[in-house]
PDB file of C-alpha atoms in Angstrom:
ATOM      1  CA  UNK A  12      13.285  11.892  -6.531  1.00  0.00           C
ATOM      2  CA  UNK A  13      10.790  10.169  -8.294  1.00  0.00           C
ATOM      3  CA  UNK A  14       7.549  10.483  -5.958  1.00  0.00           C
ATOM      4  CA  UNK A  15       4.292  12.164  -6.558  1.00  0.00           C
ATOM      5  CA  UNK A  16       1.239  12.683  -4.626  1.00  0.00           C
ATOM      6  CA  UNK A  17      -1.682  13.061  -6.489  1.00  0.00           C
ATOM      7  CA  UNK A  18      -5.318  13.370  -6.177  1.00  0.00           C
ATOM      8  CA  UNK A  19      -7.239  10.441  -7.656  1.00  0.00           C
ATOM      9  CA  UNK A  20      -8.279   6.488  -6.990  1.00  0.00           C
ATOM     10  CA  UNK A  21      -5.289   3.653  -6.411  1.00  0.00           C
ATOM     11  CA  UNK A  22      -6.994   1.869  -9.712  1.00  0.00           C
ATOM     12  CA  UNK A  23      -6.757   4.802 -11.842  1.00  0.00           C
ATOM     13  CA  UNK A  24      -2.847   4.936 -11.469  1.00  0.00           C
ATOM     14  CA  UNK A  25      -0.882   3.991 -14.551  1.00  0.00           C
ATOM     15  CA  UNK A  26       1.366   1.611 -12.434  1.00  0.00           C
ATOM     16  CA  UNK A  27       2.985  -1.942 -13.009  1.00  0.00           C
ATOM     17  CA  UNK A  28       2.029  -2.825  -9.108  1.00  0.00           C
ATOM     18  CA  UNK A  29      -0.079  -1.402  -6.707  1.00  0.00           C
ATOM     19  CA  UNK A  30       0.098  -1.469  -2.461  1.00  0.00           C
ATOM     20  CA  UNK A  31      -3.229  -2.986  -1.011  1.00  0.00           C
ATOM     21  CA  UNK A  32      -4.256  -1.791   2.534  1.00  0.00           C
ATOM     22  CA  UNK A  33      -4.992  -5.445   3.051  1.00  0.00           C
ATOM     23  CA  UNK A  34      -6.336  -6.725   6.381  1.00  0.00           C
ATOM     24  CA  UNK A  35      -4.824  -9.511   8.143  1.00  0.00           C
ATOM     25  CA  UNK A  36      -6.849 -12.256   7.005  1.00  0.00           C
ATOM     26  CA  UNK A  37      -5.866 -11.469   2.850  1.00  0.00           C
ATOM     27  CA  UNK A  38      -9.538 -11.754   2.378  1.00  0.00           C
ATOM     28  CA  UNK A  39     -10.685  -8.589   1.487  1.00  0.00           C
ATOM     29  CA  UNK A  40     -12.214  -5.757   4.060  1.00  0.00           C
ATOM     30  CA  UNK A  41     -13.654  -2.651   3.308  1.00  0.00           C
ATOM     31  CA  UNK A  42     -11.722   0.549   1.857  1.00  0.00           C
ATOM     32  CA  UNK A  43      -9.744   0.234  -1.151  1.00  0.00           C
ATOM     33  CA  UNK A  44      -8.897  -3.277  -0.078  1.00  0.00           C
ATOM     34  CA  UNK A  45     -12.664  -4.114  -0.885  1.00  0.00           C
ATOM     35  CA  UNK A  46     -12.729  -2.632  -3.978  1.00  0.00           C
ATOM     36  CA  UNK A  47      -9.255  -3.908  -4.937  1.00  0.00           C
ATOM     37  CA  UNK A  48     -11.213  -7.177  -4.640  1.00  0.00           C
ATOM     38  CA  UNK A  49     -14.152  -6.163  -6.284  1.00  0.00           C
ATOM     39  CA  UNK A  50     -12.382  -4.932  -9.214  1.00  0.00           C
ATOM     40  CA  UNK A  51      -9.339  -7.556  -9.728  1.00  0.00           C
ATOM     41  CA  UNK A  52     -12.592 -10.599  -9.968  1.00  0.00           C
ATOM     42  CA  UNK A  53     -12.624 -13.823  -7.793  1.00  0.00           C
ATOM     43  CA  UNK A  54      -9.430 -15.335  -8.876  1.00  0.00           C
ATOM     44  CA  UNK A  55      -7.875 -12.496  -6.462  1.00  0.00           C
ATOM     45  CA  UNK A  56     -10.030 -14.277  -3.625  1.00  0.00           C
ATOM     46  CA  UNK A  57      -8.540 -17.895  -4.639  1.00  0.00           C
ATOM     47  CA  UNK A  58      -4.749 -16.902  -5.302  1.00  0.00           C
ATOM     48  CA  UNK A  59      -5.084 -15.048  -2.089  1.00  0.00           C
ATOM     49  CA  UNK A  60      -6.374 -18.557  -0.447  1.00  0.00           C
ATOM     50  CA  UNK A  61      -3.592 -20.120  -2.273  1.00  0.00           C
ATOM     51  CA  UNK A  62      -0.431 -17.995  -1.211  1.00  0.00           C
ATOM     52  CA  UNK A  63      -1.936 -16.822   2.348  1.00  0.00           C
ATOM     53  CA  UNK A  64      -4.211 -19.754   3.438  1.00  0.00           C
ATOM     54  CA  UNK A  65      -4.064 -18.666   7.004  1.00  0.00           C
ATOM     55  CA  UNK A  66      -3.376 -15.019   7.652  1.00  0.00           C
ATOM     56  CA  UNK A  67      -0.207 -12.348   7.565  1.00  0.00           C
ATOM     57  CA  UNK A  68       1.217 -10.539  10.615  1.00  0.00           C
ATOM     58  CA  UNK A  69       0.980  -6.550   9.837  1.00  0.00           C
ATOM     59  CA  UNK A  70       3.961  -5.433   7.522  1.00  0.00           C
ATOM     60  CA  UNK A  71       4.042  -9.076   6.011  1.00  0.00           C
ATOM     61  CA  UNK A  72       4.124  -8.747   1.717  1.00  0.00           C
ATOM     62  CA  UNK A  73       1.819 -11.013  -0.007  1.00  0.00           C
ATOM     63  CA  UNK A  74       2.487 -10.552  -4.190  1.00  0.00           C
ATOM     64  CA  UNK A  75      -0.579 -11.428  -6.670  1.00  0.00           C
ATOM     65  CA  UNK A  76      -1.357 -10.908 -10.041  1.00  0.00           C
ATOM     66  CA  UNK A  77      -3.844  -8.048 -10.645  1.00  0.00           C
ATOM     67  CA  UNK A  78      -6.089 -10.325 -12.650  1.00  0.00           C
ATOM     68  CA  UNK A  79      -8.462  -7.832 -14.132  1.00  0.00           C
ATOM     69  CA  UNK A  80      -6.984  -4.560 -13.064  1.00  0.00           C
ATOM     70  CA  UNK A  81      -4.899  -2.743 -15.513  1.00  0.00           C
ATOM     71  CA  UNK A  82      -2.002  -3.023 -12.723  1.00  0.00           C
ATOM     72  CA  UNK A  83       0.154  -6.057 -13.460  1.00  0.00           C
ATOM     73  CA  UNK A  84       0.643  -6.768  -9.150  1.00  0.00           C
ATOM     74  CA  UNK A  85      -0.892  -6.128  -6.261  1.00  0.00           C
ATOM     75  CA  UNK A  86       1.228  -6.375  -2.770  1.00  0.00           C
ATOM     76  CA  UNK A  87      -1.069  -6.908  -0.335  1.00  0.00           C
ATOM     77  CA  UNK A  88       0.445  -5.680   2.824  1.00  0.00           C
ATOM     78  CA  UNK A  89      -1.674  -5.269   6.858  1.00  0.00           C
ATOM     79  CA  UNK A  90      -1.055  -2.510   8.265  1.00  0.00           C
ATOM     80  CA  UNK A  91      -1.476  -1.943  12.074  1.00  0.00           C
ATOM     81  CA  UNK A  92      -4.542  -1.039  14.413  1.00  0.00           C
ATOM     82  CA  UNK A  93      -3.955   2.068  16.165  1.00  0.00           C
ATOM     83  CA  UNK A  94      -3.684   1.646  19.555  1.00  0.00           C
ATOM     84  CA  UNK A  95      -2.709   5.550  21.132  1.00  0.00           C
ATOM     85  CA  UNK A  96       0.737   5.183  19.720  1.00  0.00           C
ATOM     86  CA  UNK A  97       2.482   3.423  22.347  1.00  0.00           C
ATOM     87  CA  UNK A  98       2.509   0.094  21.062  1.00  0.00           C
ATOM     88  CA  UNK A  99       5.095   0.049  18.552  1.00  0.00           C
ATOM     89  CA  UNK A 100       2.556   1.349  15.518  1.00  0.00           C
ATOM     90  CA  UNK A 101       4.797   3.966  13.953  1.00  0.00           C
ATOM     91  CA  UNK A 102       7.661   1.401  13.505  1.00  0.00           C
ATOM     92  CA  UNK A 103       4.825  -1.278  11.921  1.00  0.00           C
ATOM     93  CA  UNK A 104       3.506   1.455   9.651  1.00  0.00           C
ATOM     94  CA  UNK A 105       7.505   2.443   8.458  1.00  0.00           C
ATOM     95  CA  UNK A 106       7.725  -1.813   8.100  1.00  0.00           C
ATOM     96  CA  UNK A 107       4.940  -2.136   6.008  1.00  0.00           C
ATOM     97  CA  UNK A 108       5.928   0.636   3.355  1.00  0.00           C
ATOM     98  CA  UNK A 109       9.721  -0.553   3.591  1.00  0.00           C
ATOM     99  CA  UNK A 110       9.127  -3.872   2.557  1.00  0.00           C
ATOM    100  CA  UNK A 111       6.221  -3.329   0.483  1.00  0.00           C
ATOM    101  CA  UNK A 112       9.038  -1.355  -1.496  1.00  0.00           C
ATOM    102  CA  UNK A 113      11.669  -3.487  -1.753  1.00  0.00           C
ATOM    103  CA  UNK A 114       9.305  -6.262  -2.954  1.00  0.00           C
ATOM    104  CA  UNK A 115       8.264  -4.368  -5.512  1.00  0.00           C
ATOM    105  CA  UNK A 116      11.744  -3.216  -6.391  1.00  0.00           C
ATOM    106  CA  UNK A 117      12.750  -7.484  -5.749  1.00  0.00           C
ATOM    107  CA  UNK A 118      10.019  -8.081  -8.497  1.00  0.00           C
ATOM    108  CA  UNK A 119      11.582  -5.632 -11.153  1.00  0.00           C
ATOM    109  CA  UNK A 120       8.680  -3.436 -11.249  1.00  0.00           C
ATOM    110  CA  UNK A 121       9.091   0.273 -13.176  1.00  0.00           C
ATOM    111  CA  UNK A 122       6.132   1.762 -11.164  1.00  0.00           C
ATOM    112  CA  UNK A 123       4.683   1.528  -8.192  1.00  0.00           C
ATOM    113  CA  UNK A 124       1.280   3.111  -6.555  1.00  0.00           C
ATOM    114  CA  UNK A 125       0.839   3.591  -2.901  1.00  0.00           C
ATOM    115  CA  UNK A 126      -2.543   4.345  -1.134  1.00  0.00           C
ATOM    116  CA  UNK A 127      -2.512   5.584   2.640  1.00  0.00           C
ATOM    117  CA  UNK A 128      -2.192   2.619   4.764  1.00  0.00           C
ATOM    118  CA  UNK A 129      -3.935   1.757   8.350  1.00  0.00           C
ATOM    119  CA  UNK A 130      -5.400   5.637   7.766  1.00  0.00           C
ATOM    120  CA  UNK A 131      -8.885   4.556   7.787  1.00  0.00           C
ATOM    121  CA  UNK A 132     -10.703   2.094   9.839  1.00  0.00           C
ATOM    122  CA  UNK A 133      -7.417   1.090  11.297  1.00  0.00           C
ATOM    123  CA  UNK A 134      -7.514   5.134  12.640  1.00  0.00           C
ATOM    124  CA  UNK A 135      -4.041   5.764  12.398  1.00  0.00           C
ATOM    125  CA  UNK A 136      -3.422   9.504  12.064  1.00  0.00           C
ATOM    126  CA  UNK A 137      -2.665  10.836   8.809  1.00  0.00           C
ATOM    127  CA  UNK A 138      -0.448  13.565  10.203  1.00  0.00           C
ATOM    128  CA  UNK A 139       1.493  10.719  11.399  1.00  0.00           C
ATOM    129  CA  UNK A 140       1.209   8.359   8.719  1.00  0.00           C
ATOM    130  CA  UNK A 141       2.148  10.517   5.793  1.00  0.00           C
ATOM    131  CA  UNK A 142       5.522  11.666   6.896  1.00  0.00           C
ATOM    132  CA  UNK A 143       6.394   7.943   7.987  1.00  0.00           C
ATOM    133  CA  UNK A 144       5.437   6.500   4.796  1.00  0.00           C
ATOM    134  CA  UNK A 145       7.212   9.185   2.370  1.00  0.00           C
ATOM    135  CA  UNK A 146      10.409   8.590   5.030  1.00  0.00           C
ATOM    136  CA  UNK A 147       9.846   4.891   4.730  1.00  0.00           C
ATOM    137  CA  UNK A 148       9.868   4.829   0.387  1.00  0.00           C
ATOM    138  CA  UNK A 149      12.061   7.718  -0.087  1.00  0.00           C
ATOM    139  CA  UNK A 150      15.445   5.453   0.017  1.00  0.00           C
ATOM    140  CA  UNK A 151      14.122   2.925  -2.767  1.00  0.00           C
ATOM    141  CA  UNK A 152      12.775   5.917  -5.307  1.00  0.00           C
ATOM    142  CA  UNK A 153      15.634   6.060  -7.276  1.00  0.00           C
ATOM    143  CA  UNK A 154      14.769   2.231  -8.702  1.00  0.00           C
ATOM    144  CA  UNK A 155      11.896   3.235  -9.917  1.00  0.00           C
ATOM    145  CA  UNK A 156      10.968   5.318 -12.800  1.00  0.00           C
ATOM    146  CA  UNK A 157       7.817   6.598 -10.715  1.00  0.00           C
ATOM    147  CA  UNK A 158       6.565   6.004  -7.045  1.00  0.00           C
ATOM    148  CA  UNK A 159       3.011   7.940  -6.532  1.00  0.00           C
ATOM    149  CA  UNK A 160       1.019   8.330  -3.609  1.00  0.00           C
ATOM    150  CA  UNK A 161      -2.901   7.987  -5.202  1.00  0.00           C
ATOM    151  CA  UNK A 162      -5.182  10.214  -2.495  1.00  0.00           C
ATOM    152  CA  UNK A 163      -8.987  10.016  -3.507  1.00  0.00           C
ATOM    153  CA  UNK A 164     -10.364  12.090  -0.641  1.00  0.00           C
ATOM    154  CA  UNK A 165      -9.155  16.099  -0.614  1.00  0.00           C
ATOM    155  CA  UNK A 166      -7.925  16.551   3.042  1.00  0.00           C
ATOM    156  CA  UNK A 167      -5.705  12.916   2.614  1.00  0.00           C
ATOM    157  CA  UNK A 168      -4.033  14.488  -0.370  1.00  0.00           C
ATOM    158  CA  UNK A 169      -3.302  17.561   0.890  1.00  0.00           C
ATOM    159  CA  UNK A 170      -1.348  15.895   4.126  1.00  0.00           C
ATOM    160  CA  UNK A 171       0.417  13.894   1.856  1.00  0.00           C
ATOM    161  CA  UNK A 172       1.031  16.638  -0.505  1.00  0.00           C
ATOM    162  CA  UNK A 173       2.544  18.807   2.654  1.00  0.00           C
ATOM    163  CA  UNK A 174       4.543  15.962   3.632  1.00  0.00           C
ATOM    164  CA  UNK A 175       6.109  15.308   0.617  1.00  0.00           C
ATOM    165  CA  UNK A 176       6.798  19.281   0.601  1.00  0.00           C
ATOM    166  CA  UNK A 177       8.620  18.587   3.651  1.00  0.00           C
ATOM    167  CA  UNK A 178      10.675  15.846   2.904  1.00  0.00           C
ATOM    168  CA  UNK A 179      12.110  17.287  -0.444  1.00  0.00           C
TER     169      UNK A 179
END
């Protein structure tokens, strides 16, 4: 199976696409979803305006260009607010790395970098998210020639490290 965790920044990844965290709204929030703004220049901003003029429900795709990151495309995909767990948030979580996924796969892409969605302001738990999102990608590794998890912060790796221990 094709998928690694490692320990480093989303942008770093030597990837054809990346996953953004991306709020609702497609108009860039805080997290890696503000620095995937930051970093890809304004014409993110106005394609985003373009393709998503309104907003995206949670686990909705939106494809860009990566403009002036080294990543070719960016699927923006929101992830859900954690509510306590009984509103249907593990399923929305599994829906947002499933079909961020197959888009990528739909788009012919050889490589494909994941961060750790809805983990951070959103406060779902990592414990939780981790094994959902390695379940959730598992089943589409083999069209890739590499799937990898990019961690920045220790304790996010290592749960996603354990996970991954878990599922192989």
């Amino acid at each position: 199976m094709p998928i690694a965790v490692v320990r480093q920044s989303l942008l770093d990844l030597d990837a054809e696409a990346i996953v953004n965290a991306a709020n609702t709204l497609m108009r860039g929030g805080g997290g890696i979803d503000g620095l995937i703004h930051q970093r890809a220049g304004h014409k993110l901003l106005l394609e985003l305006q373009r393709v998503a003029p309104r907003r995206c429900e949670v686990g909705q795709v939106v494809i860009t260009p990566g403009f002036e990151l080294k990543q070719k495309w960016i699927l923006h995909v929101p992830g859900p607010i954690w509510r306590g767990g009984s509103h249907g948030e593990a399923d929305q979580l599994g829906a947002c790395y499933r079909n961020a996924v197959e888009k990528a796969a739909e788009i012919g892409v050889q490589s494909v970098g994941f961060c750790s969605i809805s983990t951070g302001v959103y406060g779902f738990p990592i414990e939780l998210a981790a094994p959902i999102a390695l379940r959730e990608v598992a089943p589409f590794a083999d069209r890739f020639e590499a799937v990898t998890f990019a961690m920045f912060g220790a304790s996010e790796f290592e749960v996603f490290r354990d996970a991954l221990a878990e599922l192989a």
